[in-house]
Short mmCIF file of C-alpha atoms and ligand atoms in Angstrom, two decimals:
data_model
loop_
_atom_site.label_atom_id
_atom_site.label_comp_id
_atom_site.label_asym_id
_atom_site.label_seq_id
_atom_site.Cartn_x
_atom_site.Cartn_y
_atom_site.Cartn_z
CA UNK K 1 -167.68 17.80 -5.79
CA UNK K 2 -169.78 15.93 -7.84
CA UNK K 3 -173.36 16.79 -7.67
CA UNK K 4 -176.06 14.05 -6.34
CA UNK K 5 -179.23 15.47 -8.48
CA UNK K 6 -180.02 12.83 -10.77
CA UNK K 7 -179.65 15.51 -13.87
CA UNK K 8 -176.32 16.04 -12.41
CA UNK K 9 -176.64 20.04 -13.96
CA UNK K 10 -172.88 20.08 -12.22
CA UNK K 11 -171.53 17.68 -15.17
CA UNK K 12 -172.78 20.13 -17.48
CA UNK K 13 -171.12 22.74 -15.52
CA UNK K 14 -168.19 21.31 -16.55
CA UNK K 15 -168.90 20.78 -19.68
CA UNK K 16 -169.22 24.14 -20.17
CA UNK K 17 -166.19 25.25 -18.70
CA UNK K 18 -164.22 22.81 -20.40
CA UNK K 19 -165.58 23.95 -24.08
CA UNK K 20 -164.47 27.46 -23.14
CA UNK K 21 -161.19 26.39 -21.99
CA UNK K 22 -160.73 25.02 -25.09
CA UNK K 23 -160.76 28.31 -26.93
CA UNK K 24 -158.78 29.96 -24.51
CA UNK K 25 -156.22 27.64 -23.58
CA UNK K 26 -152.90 26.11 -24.57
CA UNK K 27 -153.39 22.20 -25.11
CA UNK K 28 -151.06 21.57 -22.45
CA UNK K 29 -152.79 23.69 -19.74
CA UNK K 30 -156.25 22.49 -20.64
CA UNK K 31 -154.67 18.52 -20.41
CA UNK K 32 -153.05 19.35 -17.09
CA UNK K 33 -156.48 20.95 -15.67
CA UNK K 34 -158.63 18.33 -16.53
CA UNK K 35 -156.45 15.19 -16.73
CA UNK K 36 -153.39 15.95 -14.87
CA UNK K 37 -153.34 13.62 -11.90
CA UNK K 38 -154.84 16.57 -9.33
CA UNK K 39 -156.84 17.27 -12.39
CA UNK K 40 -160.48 17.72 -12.54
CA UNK K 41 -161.67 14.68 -14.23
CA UNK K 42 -159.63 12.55 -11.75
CA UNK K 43 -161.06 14.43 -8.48
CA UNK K 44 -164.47 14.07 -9.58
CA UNK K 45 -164.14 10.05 -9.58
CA UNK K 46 -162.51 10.47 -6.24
CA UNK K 47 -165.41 11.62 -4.73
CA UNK K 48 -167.76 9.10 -6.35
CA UNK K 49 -166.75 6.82 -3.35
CA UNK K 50 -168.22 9.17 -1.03
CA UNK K 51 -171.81 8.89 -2.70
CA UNK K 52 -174.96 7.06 -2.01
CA UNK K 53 -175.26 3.56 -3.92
CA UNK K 54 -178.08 4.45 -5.65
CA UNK K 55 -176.84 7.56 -7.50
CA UNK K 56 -173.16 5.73 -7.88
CA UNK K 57 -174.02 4.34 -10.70
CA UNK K 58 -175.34 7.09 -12.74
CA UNK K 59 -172.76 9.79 -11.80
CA UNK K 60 -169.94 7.02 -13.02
CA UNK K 61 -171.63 6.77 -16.07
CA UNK K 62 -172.16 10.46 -16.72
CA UNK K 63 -168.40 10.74 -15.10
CA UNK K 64 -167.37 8.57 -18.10
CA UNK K 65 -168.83 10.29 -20.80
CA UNK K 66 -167.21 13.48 -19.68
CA UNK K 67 -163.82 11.89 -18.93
CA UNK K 68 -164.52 10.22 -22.93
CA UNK K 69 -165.24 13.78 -24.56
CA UNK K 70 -162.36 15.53 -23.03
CA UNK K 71 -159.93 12.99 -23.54
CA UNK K 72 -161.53 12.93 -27.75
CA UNK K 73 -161.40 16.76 -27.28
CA UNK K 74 -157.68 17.05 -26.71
CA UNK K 75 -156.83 14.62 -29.14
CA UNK K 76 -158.65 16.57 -31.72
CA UNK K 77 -157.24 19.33 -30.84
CA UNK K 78 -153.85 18.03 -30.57
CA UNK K 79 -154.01 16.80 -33.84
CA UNK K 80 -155.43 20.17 -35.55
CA UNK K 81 -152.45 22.35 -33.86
CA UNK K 82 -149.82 19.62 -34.74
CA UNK K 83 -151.39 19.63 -38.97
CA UNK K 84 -151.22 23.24 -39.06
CA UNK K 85 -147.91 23.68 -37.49
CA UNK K 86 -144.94 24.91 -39.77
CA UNK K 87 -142.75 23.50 -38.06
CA UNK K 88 -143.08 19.55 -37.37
CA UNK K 89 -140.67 17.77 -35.24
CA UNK K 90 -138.01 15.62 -36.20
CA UNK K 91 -136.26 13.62 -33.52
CA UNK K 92 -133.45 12.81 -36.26
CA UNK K 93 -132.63 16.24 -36.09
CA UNK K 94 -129.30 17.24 -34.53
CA UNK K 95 -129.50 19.22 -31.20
CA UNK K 96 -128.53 23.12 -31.48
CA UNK K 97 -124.77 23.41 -29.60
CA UNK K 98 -124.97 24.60 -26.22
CA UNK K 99 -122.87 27.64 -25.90
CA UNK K 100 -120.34 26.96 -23.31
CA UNK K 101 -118.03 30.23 -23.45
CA UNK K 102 -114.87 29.94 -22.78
CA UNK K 103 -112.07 31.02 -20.53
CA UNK K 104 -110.83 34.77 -19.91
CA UNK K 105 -107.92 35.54 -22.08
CA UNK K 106 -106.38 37.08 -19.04
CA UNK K 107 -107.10 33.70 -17.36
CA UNK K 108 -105.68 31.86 -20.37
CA UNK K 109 -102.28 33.59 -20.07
CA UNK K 110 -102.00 33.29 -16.34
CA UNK K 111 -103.04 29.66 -16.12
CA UNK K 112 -100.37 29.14 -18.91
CA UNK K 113 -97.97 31.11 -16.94
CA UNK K 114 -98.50 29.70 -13.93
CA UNK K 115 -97.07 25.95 -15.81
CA UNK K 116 -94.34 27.24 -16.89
CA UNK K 117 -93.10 29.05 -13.79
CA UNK K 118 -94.33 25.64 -11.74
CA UNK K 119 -92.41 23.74 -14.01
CA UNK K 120 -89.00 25.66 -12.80
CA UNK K 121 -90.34 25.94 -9.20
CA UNK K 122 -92.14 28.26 -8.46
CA UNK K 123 -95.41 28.19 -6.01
CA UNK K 124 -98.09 30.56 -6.58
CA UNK K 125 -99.35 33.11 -3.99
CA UNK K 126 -101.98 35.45 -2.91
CA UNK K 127 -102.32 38.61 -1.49
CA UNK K 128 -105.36 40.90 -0.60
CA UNK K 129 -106.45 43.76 -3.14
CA UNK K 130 -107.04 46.32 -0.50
CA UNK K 131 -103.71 46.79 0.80
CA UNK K 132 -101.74 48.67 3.30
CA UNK K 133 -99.81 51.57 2.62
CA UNK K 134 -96.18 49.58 4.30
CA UNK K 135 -97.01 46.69 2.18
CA UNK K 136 -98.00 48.63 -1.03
CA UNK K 137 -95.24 51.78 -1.06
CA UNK K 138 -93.03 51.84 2.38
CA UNK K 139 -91.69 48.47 1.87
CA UNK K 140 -91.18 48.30 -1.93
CA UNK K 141 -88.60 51.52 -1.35
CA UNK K 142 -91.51 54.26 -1.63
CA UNK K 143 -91.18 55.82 1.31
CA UNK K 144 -94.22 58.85 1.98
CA UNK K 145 -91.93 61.47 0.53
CA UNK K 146 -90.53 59.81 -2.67
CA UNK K 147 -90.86 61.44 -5.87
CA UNK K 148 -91.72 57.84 -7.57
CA UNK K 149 -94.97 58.14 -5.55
CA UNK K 150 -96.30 60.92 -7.29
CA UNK K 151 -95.86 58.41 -10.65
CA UNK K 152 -99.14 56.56 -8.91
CA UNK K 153 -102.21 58.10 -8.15
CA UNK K 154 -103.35 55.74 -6.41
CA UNK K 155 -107.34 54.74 -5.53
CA UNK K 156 -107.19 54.96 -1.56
CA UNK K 157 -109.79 52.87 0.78
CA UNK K 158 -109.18 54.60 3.89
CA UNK K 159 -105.89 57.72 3.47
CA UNK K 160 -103.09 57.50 4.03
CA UNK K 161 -103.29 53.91 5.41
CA UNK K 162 -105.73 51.84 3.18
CA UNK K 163 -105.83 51.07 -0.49
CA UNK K 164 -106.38 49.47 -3.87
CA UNK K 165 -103.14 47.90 -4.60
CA UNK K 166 -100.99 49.73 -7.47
CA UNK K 167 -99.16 46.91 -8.28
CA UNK K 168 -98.76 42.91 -7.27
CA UNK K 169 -95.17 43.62 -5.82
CA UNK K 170 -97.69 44.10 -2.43
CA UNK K 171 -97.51 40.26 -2.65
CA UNK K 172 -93.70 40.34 -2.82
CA UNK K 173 -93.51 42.49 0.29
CA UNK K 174 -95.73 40.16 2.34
CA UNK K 175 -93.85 37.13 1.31
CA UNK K 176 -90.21 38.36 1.69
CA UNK K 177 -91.13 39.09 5.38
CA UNK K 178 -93.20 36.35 6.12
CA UNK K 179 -91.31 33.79 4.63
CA UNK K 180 -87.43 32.30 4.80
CA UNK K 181 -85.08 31.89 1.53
CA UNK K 182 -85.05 30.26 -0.58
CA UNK K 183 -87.84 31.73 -2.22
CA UNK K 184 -89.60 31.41 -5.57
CA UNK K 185 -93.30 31.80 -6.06
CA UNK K 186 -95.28 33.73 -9.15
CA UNK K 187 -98.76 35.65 -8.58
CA UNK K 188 -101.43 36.49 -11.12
CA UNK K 189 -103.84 39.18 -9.78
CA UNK K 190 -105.76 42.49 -10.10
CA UNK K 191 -103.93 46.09 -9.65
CA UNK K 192 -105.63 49.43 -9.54
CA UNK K 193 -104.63 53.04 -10.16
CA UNK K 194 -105.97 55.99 -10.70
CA UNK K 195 -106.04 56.23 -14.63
CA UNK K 196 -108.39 57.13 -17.14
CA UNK K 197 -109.22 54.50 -19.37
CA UNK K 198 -107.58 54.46 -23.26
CA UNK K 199 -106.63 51.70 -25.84
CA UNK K 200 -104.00 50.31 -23.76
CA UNK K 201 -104.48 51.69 -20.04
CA UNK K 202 -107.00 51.00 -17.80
CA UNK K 203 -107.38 51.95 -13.81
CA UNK K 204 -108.16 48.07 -13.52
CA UNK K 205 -105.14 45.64 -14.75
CA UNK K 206 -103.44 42.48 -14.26
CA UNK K 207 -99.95 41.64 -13.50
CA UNK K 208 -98.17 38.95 -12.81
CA UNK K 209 -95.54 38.85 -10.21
CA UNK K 210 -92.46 36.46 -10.18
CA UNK K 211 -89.83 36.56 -7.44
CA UNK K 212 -86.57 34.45 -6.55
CA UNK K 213 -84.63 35.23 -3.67
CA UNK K 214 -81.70 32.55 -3.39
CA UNK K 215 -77.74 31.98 -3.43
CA UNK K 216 -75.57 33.67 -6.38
CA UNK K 217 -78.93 35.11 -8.04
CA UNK K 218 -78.09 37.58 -11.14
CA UNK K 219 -79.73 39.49 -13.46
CA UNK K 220 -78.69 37.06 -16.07
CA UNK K 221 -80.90 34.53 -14.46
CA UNK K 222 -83.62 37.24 -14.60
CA UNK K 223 -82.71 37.10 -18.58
CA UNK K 224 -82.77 33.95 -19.20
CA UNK K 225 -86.40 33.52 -17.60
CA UNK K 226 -87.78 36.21 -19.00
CA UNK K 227 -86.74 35.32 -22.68
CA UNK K 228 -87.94 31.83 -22.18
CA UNK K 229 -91.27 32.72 -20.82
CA UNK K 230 -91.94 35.40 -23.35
CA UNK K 231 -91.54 32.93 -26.31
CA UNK K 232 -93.27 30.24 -24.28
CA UNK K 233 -96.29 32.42 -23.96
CA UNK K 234 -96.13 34.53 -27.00
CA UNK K 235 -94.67 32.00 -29.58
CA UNK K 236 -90.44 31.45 -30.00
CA UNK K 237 -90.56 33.49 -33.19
CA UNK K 238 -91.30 36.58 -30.36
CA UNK K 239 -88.47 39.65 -30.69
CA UNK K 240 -88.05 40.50 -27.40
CA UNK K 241 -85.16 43.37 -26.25
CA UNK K 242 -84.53 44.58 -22.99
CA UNK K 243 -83.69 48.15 -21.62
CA UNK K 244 -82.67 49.58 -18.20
CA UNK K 245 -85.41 51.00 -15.99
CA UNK K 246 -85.42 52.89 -13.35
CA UNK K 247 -88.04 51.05 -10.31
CA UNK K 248 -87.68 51.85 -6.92
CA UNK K 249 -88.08 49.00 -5.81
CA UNK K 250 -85.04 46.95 -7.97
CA UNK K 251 -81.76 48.05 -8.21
CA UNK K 252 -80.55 47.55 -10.85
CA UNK K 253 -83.46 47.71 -13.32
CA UNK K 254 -84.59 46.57 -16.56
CA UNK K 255 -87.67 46.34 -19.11
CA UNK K 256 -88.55 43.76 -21.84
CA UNK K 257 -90.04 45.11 -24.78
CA UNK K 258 -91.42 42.48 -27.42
CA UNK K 259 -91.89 43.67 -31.40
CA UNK K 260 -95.73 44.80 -31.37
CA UNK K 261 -97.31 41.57 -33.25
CA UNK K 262 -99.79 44.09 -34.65
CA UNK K 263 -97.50 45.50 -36.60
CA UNK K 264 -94.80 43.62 -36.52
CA UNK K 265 -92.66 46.47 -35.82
CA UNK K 266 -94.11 49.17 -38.50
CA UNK K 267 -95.43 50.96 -35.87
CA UNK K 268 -99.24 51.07 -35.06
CA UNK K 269 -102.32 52.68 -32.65
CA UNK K 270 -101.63 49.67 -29.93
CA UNK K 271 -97.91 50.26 -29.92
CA UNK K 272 -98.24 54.11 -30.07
CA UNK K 273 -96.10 54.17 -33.15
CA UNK K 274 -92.93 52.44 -31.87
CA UNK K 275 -92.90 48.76 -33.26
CA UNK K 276 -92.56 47.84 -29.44
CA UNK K 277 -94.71 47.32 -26.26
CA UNK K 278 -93.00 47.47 -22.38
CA UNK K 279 -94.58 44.19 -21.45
CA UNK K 280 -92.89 43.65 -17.96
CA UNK K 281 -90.54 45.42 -15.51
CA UNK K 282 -88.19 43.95 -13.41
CA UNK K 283 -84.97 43.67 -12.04
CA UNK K 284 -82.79 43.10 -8.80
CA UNK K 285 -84.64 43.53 -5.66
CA UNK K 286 -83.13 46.62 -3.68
CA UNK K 287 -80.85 45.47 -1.02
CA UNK K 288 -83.00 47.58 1.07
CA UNK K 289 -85.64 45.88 0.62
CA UNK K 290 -84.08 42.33 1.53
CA UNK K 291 -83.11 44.03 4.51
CA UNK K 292 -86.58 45.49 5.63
CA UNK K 293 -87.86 41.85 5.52
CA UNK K 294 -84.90 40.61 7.98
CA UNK K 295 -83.04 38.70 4.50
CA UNK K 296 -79.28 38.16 4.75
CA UNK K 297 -77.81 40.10 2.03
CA UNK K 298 -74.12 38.94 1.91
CA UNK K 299 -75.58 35.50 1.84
CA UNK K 300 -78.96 36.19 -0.54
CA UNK K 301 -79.56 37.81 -3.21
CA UNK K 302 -82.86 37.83 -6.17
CA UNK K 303 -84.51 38.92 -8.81
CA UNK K 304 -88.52 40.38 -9.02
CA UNK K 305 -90.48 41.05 -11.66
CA UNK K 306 -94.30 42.12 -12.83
CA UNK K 307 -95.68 41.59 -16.51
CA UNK K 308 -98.47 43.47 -17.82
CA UNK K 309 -101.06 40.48 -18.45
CA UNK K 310 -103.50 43.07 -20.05
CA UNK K 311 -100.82 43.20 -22.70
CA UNK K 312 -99.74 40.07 -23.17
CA UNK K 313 -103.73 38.66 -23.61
CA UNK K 314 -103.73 41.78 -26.15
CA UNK K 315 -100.60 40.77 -27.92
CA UNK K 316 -101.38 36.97 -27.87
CA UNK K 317 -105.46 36.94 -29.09
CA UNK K 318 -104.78 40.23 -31.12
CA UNK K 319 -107.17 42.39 -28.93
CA UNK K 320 -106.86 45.69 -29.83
CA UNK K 321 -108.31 47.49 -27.14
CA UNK K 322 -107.51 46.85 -23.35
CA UNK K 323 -110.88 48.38 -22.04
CA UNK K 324 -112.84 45.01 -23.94
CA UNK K 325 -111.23 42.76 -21.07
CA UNK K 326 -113.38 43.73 -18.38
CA UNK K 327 -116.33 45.65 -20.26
CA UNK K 328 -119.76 43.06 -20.68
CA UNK K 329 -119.39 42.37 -24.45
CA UNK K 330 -118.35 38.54 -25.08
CA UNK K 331 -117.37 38.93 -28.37
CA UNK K 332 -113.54 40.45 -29.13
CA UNK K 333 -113.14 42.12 -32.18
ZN1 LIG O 401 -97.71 48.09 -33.28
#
């Protein structure tokens, strides 16, 4: 508060303080201090009000000269930091880009799959990543004592009963018993197993699950999607050929394979040396199973299958190492 002596040696306080502050300070701390609106320069005015009449008049003038040499302070100030800086600034210059990212090539491929499959039908669905063991193995035509089971080692929650999903066919098992035919729905989503991590396997994946239970289903109309997706996603020059596979869950099954675009078939790292990658599995789904989820089978029949996403981002934005899609570095190379 200001002081009432006539010297006013609280002015000079000020003073003082100020001069130091501007040695120490940044310009814009010492203009906030003293002339921000809560600043000091401000405050001490306030309190003028609150003063005698016959000192008023002298403490406003004294106020004045103070308020005059910090506001001339600053400015000098101002001026000397803005001549000496190297860098001036131009408001004609163009603003830096902001760096918006961009979208997960895993995300890119399912989002892409996900039109294509809408466009013939399909509705995508969900399922939880800690799964049960019925929904996971028992259903899918791994019973407890199957050999295929020993194919998985599998990351268990809670044994024998809880676990990380090995595979997004745990979707298909929910759906088929939850739901009526027809049915025809895709799934992009997470799977985990047991693996230690390489070039091109990693004990956290993506696959993408397509079924179609319906009248007079074959395995050509399995084909015929799977061709057509593969060159929508991966470009129609794509050489895709297809093998039989044995999965317990399908009967029959079969396996895509597309020409390794790394190498366009030479043989490379990524394709360990065969000119091909297994890109999907799939096949049609084991009468047994139609029958554990209470389907007709003399009246429906369909077709499942579950593409390696990891791959296809890999094949499609030439990554050449699967562990880069889910480690913290942003830039593929
Ligand atoms: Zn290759």
């Amino acid at each position: 508060m200001v002081n009432t002596n006539k010297e006013n040696p609280a002015i000079d306080t000020y003073i003082k303080e100020f001069k130091k502050d501007l040695e120490d300070l940044d310009i814009d701390s010492i203009y906030v201090k003293y002339l921000g609106k809560k600043g000091i320069v401000n405050t001490l005015f306030a309190g003028i009000r609150d003063l005698s009449s016959d000192i008023k008049k002298d403490v406003s003038k004294d106020l004045n000269t103070f308020k005059s040499l910090v506001e001339s302070e600053i400015k000098n100030k101002k001026d000397t930091s803005d001549n000496t800086s190297s860098e001036k600034f131009d408001l004609t210059y163009p603003v830096n880009p902001t760096k918006i990212g961009n979208l997960h090539p895993v995300t890119i491929v399912t989002r892409e799959l996900y039109q294509f499959f809408h466009y013939y039908g399909f509705s995508v669905q969900d399922g939880p990543e800690i799964e049960s063991d019925y929904y996971n193995f028992e259903m899918m035509g791994v019973p407890k004592d199957h050999p295929a089971r020993e194919l998985q080692d599998t990351l268990y929650i809670l044994e024998p009963e809880h676990l990380l999903r090995t595979q997004t066919s745990s979707i298909e098992a929910r759906i088929l018993k939850n739901t009526k035919p027809p049915i025809r729905f895709v799934n992009g989503g997470k799977a985990f197993r047991n693996e230690t991590g390489s070039k091109s396997n990693g004990a956290i994946f993506h696959q993408f699950q397509g079924v179609c239970v319906d009248k007079n289903i074959t395995m050509a109309n399995l084909k015929w999607i799977f061709t057509k997706s593969l060159k929508f996603i991966l470009g129609e020059d794509t050489k895709i050929r297809f093998r039989a596979k044995y999965y317990p869950e399908v009967e029959p099954g079969l396996s895509p394979d597309i020409e390794c675009k790394f190498c366009v078939g030479a043989g490379c790292e990524i394709c360990k040396f065969r000119g091909w990658i297994e890109i999907a599995g799939g096949g049609m789904i084991h009468p047994n199973t139609l029958k554990e989820a209470g389907i007709d089978t003399n009246e429906y029949s369909g077709f499942a299958f579950g593409w390696g996403l990891d791959r296809i981002a890999m094949q499609r934005f030439k990554i050449r190492d699967i562990r880069l899609l889910i480690n913290g570095n942003i830039v593929y190379v």
